[in-house]
Short mmCIF file of C-alpha atoms and ligand atoms in Angstrom, two decimals:
data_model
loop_
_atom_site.label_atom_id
_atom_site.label_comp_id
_atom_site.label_asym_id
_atom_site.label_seq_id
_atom_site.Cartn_x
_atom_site.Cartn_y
_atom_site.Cartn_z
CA UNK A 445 -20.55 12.26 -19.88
CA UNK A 446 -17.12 13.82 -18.80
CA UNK A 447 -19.44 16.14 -16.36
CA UNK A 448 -19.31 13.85 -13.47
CA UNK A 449 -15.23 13.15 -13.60
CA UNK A 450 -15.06 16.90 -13.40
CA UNK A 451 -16.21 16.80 -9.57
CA UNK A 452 -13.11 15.08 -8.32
CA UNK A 453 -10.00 14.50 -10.17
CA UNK A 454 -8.97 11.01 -10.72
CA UNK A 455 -5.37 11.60 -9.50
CA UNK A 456 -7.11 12.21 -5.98
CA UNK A 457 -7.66 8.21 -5.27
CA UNK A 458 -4.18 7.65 -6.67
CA UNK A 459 -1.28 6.83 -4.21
CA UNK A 460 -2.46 3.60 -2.28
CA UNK A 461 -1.41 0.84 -5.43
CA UNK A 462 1.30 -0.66 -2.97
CA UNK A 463 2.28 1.47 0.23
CA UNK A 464 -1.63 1.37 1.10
CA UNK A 465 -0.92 0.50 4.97
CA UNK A 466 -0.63 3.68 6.39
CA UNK A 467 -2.69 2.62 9.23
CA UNK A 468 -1.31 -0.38 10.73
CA UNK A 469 -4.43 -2.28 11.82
CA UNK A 470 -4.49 -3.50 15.45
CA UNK A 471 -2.25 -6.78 16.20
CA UNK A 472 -5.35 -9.33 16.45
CA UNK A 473 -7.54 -8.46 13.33
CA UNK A 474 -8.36 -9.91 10.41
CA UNK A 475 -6.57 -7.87 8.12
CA UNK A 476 -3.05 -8.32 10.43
CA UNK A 477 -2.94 -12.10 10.69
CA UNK A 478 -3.42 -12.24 6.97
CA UNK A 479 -0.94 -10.07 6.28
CA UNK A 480 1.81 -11.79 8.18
CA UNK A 481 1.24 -14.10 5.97
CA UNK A 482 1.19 -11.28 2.84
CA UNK A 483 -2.34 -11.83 2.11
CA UNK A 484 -4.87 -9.37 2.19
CA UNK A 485 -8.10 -9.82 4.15
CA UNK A 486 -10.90 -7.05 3.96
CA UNK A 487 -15.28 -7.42 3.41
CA UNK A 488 -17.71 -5.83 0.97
CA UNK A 489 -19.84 -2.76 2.95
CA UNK A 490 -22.56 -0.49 1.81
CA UNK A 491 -21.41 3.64 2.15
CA UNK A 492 -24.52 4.40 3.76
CA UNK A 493 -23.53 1.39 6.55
CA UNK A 494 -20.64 2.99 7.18
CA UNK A 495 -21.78 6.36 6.95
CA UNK A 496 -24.72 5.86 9.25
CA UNK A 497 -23.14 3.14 11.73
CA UNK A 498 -19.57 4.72 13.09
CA UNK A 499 -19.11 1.69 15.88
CA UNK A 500 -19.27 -0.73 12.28
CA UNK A 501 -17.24 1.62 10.46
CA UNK A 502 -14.58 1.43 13.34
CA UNK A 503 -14.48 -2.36 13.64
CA UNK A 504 -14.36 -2.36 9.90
CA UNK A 505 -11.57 -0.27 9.73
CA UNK A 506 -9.62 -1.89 12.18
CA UNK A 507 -10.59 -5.83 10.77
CA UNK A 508 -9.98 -5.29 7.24
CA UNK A 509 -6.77 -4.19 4.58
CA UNK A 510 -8.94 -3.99 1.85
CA UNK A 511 -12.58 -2.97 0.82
CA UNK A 512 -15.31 -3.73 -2.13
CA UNK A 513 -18.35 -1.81 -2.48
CA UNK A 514 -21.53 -3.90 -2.28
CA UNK A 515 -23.11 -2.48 -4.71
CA UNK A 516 -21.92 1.62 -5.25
CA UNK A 517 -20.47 0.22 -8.38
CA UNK A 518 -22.54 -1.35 -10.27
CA UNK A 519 -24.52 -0.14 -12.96
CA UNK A 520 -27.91 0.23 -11.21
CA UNK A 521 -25.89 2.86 -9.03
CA UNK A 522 -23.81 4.32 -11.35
CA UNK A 523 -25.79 5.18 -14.23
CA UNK A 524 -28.88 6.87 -13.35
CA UNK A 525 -29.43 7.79 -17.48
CA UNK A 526 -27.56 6.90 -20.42
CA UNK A 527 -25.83 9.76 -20.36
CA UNK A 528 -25.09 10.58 -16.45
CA UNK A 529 -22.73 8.72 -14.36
CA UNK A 530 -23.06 9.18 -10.57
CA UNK A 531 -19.93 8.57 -8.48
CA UNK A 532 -20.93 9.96 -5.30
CA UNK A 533 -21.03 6.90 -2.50
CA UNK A 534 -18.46 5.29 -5.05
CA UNK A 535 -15.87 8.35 -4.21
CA UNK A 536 -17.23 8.07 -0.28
CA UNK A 537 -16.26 4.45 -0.18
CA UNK A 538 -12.84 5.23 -1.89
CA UNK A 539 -11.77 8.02 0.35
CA UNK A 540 -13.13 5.64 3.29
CA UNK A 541 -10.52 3.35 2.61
CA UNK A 542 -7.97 5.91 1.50
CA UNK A 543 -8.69 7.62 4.89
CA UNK A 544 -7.61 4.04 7.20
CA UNK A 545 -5.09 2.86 4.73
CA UNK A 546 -6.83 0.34 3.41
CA UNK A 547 -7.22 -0.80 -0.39
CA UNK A 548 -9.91 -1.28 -2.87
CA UNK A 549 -11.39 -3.60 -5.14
CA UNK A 550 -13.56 -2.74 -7.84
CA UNK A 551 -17.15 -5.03 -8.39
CA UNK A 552 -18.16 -4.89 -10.62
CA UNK A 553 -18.10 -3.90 -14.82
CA UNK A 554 -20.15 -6.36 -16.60
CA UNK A 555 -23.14 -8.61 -14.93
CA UNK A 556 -26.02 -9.36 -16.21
CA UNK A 557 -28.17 -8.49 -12.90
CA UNK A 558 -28.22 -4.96 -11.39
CA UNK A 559 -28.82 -2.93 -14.66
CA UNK A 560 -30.16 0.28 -14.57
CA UNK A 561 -33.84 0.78 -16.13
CA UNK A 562 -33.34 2.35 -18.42
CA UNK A 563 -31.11 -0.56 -19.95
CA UNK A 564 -32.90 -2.52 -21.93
CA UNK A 565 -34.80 0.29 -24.06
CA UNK A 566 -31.36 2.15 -24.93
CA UNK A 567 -28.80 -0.20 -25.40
CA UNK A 568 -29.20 -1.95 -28.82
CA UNK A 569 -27.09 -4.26 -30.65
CA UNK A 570 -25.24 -1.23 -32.67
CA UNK A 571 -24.49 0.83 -29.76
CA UNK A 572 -23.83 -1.75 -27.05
CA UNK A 573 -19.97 -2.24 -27.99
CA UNK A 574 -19.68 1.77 -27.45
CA UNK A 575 -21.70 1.81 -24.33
CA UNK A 576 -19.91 -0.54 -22.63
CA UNK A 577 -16.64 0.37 -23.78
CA UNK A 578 -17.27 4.17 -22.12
CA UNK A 579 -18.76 2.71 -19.04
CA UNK A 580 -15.46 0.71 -18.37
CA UNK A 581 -13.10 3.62 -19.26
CA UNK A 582 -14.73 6.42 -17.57
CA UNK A 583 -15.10 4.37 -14.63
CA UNK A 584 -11.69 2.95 -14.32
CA UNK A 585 -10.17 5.79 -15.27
CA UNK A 586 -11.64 7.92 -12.16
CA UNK A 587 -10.57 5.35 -9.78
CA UNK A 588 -7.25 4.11 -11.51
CA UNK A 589 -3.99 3.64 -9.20
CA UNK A 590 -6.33 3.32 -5.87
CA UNK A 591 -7.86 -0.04 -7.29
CA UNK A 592 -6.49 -3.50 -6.44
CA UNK A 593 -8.23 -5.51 -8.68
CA UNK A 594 -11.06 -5.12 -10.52
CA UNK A 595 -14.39 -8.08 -11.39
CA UNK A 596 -14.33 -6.65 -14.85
CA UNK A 597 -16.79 -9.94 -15.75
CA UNK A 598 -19.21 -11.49 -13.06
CA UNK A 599 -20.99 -14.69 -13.87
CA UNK A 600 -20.65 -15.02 -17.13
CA UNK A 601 -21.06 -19.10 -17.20
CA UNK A 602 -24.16 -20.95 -16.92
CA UNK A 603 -24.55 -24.68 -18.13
CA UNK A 604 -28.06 -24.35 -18.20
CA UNK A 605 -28.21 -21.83 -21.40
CA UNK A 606 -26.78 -24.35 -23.57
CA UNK A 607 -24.94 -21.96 -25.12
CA UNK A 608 -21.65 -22.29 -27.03
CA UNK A 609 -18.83 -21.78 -24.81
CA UNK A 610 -21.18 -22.59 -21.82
CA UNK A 611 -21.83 -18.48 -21.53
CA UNK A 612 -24.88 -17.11 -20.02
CA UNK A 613 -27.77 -15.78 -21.82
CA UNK A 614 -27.00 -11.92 -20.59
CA UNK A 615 -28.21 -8.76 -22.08
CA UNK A 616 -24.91 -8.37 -23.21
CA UNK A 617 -24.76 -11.91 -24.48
CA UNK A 618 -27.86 -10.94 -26.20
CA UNK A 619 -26.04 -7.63 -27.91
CA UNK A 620 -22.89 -8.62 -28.60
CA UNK A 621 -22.02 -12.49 -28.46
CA UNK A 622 -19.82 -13.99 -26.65
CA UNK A 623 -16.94 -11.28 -27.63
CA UNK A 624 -18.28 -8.54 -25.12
CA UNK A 625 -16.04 -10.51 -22.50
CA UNK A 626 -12.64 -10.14 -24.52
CA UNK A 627 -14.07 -6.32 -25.11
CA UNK A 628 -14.57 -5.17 -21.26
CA UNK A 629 -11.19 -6.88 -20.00
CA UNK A 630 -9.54 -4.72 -23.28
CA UNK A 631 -11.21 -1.54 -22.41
CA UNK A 632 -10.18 -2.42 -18.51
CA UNK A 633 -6.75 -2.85 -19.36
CA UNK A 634 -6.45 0.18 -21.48
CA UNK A 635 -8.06 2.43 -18.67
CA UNK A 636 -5.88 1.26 -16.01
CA UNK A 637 -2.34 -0.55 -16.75
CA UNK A 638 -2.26 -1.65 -12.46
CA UNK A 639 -5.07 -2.76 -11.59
CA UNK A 640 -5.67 -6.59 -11.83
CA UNK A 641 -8.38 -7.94 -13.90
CA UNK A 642 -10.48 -10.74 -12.67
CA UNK A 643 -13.59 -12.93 -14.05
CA UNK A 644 -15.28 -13.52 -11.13
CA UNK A 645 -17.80 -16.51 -10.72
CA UNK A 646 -19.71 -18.87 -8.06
CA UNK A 647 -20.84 -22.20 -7.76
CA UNK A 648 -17.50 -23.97 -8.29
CA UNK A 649 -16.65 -25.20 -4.59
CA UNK A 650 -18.37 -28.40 -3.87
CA UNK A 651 -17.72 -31.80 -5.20
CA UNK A 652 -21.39 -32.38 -6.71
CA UNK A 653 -21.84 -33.14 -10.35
CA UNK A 654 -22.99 -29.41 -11.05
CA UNK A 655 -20.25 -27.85 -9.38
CA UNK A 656 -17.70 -30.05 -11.40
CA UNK A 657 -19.34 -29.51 -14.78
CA UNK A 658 -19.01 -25.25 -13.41
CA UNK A 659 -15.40 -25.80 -13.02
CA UNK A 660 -14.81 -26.99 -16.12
CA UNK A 661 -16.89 -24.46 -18.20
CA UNK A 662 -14.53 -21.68 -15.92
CA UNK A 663 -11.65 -23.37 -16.27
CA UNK A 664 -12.57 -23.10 -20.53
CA UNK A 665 -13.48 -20.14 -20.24
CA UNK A 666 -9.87 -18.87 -18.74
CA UNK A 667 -8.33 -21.15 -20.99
CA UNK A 668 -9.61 -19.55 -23.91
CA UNK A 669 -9.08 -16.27 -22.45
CA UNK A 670 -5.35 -16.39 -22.07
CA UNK A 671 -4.41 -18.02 -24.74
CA UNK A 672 -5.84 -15.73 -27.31
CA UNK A 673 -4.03 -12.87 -25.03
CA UNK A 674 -6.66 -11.27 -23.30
CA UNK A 675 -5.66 -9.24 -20.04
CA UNK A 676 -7.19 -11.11 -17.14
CA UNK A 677 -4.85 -11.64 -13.73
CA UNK A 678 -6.98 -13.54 -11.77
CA UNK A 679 -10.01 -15.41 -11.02
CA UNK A 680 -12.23 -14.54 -8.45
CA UNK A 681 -14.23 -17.29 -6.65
CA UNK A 682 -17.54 -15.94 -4.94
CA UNK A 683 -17.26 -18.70 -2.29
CA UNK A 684 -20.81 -18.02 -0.92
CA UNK A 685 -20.91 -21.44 1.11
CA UNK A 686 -23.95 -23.11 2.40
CA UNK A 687 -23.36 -24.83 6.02
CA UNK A 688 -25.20 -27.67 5.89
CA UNK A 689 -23.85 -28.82 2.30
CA UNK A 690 -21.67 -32.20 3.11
CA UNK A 691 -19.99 -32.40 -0.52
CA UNK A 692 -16.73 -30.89 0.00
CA UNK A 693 -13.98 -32.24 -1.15
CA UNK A 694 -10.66 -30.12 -0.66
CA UNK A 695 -8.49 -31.89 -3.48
CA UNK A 696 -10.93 -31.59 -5.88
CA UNK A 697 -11.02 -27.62 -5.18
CA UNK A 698 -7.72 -27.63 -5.16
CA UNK A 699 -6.77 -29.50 -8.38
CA UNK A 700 -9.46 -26.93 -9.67
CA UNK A 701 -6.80 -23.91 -8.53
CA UNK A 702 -3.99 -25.68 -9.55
CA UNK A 703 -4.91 -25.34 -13.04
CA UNK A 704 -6.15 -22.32 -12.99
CA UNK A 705 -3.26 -20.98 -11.43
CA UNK A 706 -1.25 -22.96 -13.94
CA UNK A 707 -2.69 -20.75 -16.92
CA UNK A 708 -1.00 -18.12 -15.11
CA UNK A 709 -3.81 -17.03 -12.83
CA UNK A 710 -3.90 -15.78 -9.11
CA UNK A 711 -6.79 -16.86 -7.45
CA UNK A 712 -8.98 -14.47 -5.02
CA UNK A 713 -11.57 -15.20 -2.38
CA UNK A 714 -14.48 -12.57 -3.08
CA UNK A 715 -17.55 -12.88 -1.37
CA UNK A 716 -17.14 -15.39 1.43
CA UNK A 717 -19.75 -16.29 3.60
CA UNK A 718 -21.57 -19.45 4.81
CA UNK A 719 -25.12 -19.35 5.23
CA UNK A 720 -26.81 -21.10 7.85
CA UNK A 721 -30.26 -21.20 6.81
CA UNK A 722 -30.50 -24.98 7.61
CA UNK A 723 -28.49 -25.16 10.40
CA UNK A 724 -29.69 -26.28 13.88
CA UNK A 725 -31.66 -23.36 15.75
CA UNK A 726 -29.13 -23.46 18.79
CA UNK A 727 -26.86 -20.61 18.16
CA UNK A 728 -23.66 -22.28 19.99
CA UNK A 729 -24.42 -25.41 17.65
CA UNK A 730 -24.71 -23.46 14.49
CA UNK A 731 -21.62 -21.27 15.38
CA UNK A 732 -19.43 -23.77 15.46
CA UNK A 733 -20.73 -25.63 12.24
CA UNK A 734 -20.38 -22.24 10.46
CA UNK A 735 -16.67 -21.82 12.15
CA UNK A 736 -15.73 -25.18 10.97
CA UNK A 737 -17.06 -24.35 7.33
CA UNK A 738 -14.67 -21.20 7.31
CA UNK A 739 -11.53 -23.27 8.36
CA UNK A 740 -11.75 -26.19 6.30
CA UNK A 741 -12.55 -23.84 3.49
CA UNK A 742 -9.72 -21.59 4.43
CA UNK A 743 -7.06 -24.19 4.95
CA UNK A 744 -8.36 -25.91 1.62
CA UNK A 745 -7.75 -22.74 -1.06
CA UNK A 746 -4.87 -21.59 1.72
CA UNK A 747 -2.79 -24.78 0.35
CA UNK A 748 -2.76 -23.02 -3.18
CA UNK A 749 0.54 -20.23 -2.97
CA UNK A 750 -1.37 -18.28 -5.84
CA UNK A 751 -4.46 -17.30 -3.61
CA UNK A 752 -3.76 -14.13 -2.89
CA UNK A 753 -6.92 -12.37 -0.97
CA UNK A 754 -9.77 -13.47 0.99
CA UNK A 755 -12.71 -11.25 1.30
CA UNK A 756 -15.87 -12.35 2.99
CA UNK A 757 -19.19 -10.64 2.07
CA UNK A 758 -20.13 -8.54 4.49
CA UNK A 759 -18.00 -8.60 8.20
CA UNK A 760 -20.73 -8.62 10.97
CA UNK A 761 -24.30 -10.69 11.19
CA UNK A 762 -25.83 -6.79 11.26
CA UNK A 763 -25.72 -6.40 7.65
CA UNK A 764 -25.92 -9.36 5.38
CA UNK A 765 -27.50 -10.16 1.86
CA UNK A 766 -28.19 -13.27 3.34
CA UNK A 767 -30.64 -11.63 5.61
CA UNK A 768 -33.17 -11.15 2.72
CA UNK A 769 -31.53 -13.72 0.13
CA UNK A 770 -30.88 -17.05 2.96
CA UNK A 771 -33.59 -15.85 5.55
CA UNK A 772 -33.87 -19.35 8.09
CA UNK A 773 -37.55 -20.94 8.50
CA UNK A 774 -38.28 -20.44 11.96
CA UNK A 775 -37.66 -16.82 11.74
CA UNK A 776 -34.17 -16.07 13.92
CA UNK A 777 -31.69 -13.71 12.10
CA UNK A 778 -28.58 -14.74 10.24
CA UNK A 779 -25.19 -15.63 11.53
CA UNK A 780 -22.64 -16.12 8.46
CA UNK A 781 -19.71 -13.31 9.20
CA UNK A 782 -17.20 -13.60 11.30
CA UNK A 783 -18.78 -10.99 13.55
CA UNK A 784 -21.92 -10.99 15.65
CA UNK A 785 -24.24 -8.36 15.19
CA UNK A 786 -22.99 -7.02 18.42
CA UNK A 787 -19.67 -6.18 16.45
CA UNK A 788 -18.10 -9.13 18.60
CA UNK A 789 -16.06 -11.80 17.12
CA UNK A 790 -17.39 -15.20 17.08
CA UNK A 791 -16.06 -19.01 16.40
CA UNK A 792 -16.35 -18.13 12.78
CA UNK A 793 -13.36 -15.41 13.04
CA UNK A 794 -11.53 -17.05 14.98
CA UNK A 795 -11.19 -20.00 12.66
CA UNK A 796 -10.51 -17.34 9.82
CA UNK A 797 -7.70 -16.27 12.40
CA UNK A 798 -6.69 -19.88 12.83
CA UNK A 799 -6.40 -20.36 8.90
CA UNK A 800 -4.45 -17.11 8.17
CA UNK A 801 -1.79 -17.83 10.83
CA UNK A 802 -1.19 -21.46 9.67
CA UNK A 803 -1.20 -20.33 6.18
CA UNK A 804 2.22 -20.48 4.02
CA UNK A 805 3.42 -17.18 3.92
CA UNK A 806 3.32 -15.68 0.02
CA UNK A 807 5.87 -12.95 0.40
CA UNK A 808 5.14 -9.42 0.60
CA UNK A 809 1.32 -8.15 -0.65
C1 LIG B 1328 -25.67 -8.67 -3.71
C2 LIG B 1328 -25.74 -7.59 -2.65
O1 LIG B 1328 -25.10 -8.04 -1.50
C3 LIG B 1328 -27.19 -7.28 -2.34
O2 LIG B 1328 -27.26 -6.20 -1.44
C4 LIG B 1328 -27.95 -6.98 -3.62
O3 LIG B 1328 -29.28 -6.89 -3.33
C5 LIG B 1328 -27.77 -8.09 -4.64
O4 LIG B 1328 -26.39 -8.29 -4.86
N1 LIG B 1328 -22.91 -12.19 -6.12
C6 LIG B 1328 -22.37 -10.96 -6.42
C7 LIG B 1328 -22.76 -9.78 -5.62
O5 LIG B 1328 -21.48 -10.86 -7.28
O6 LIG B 1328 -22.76 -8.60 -6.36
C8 LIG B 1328 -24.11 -9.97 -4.96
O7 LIG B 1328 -24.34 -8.87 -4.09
C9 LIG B 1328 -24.16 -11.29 -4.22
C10 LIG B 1328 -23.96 -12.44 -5.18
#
């Protein structure tokens, strides 16, 4: 297992924890308007995007302060066997952003989606504990001091289960109870004293009866969390917003932070993106809905001092989940990101510019 760590030393993605802005990014990004306002604004990418598209890598660099790997660390990429860990577009992604200055966050150390095959025939309920508790330090170890925060949990809460504590039915549910969520943010906090430690969930935005009873199971869950003195910093909401959803109430979000951020929290935005999969077929008309989703958002979780980060999933309509996940019925492609696929910036970030610079400012990042 300690074969792969051999290939690079940890140490070498140390260094960027808090002087990570070596490159100043040009005046009108993304990245700068936030941080006037000392938050940090960066997007999830794929390596091989970057690797194989140098005008996207370029406009990512400049736009963003901070980067998540799509998917480089999750399990199914990871851990090809139950013995093997392989870090290789993980380390390109990390010297990517080491390279422009940028920062990282880490997504993501327990889910119960994107699990390698060979998952469910090794990992049994006696070994599960140690499995898990390896995975986390070996892999937060090797990238410990370059990390900003890391989704040690993802999605852990669904009403639907039934469930005590309103916890998903997971594989790891299924292995270890409900304690393998206190055991990943321990082995997390162990393997790297810096970075922060976030559950990370969606579904908690609107003001439909769903979405409230969401809230509340997260806002338990935290509860419970912090009071019995588990390390978790923040929560993380996914904020994957649908465009044509009316229910939005920005108190009721708000209240939601408040409390949160009264357990002690911080509060990041981690996968932003509004689909517009129902949206009018007119691309000026469904630009500006999508725009006007992004600043009322914005200037909703803005109002809360303890939100901290903004990421949006994904920065230009070239590469987007939504592409496959939110494809639109009559067949024309995607536009949720604040960039076109032409790399050029559309209504949607220049609301997200509009929301940054009339945010309060939080004091240095
Ligand atoms: C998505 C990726 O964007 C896709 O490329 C992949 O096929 C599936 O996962 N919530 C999460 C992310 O926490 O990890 C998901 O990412 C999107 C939903």
């Amino acid at each position: 297992m300690a074969d792969a760590t051999r290939v690079l030393e940890p140490e070498r993605w140390g260094g960027i924890q808090e002087g990570g802005r070596g490159a100043a990014p040009a005046d009108a990004s993304l990245a700068a308007l936030a941080g006037r306002r000392g938050l940090l604004y960066g997007a999830a990418t794929k390596e091989r995007t970057l690797r194989n598209d140098p005008q996207f890598a370029a406009a990512f660099a400049r736009e963003c302060a901070i980067l998540v790997p799509e998917y480089e660390l999750k399990w199914s990429k990871l851990r090809p066997g139950p013995d093997r860990y392989d870090f290789g577009s993980a380390d390109r992604l990390a010297s990517f952003a080491r390279a422009h200055g940028m920062r990282m966050r880490g997504h993501t150390l327990v889910w119960h989606k994107a699990l390698p095959v060979w998952f469910d025939e090794k990992v049994t309920r006696d070994n599960a504990e140690r499995i898990l508790r390896d995975h986390i330090d070996t892999v937060v170890r090797r990238y410990a001091g370059a990390i900003h925060s890391w989704d040690v949990v993802n999605e852990a809460v669904r009403l639907e289960d039934r469930l005590p504590g309103r916890l998903r039915r997971s594989p790891w549910y299924d292995r270890l109870g409900p304690d393998y969520i206190r055991i990943a943010f321990e082995a997390a906090a162990k393997a790297d004293p810096n970075a922060r430690l976030v559950y990370n969930d969606y579904g908690v935005d609107y003001a439909t009866r769903s979405e409230g009873r969401k809230r509340e199971a997260v806002y338990g869950l935290l509860q419970n969390l912090v009071s019995t003195g588990t390390p978790i910093h923040a929560l993380g909401i996914q904020s994957h917003l649908r465009g044509w959803e009316r229910r939005f109430d920005p108190l009721e979000l708000q209240s939601f932070l408040r409390a949160v951020a009264e357990l002690g929290l911080e509060v990041y935005v981690t996968e932003l993106d509004v689909s517009d999969q129902r949206l009018p077929a007119t691309i000026a008309e469904r630009d500006a809905i999508v725009a006007r989703v992004y600043e009322e958002y914005l200037e909703a979780v803005l109002d809360v001092p303890q939100v901290r980060l903004v990421m949006t999933w994904g920065l230009s309509d070239r590469y987007t989940w939504l592409t496959e996940h939110r494809p639109r019925p009559d067949g024309q492609p995607v536009r949720p990101l604040p960039l076109d696929a032409e790399l050029q910036a559309k209504p949607a970030w220049r609301a997200m510019a509009r929301a940054f610079s009339s945010a309060a400012d939080r004091g240095g990042v």
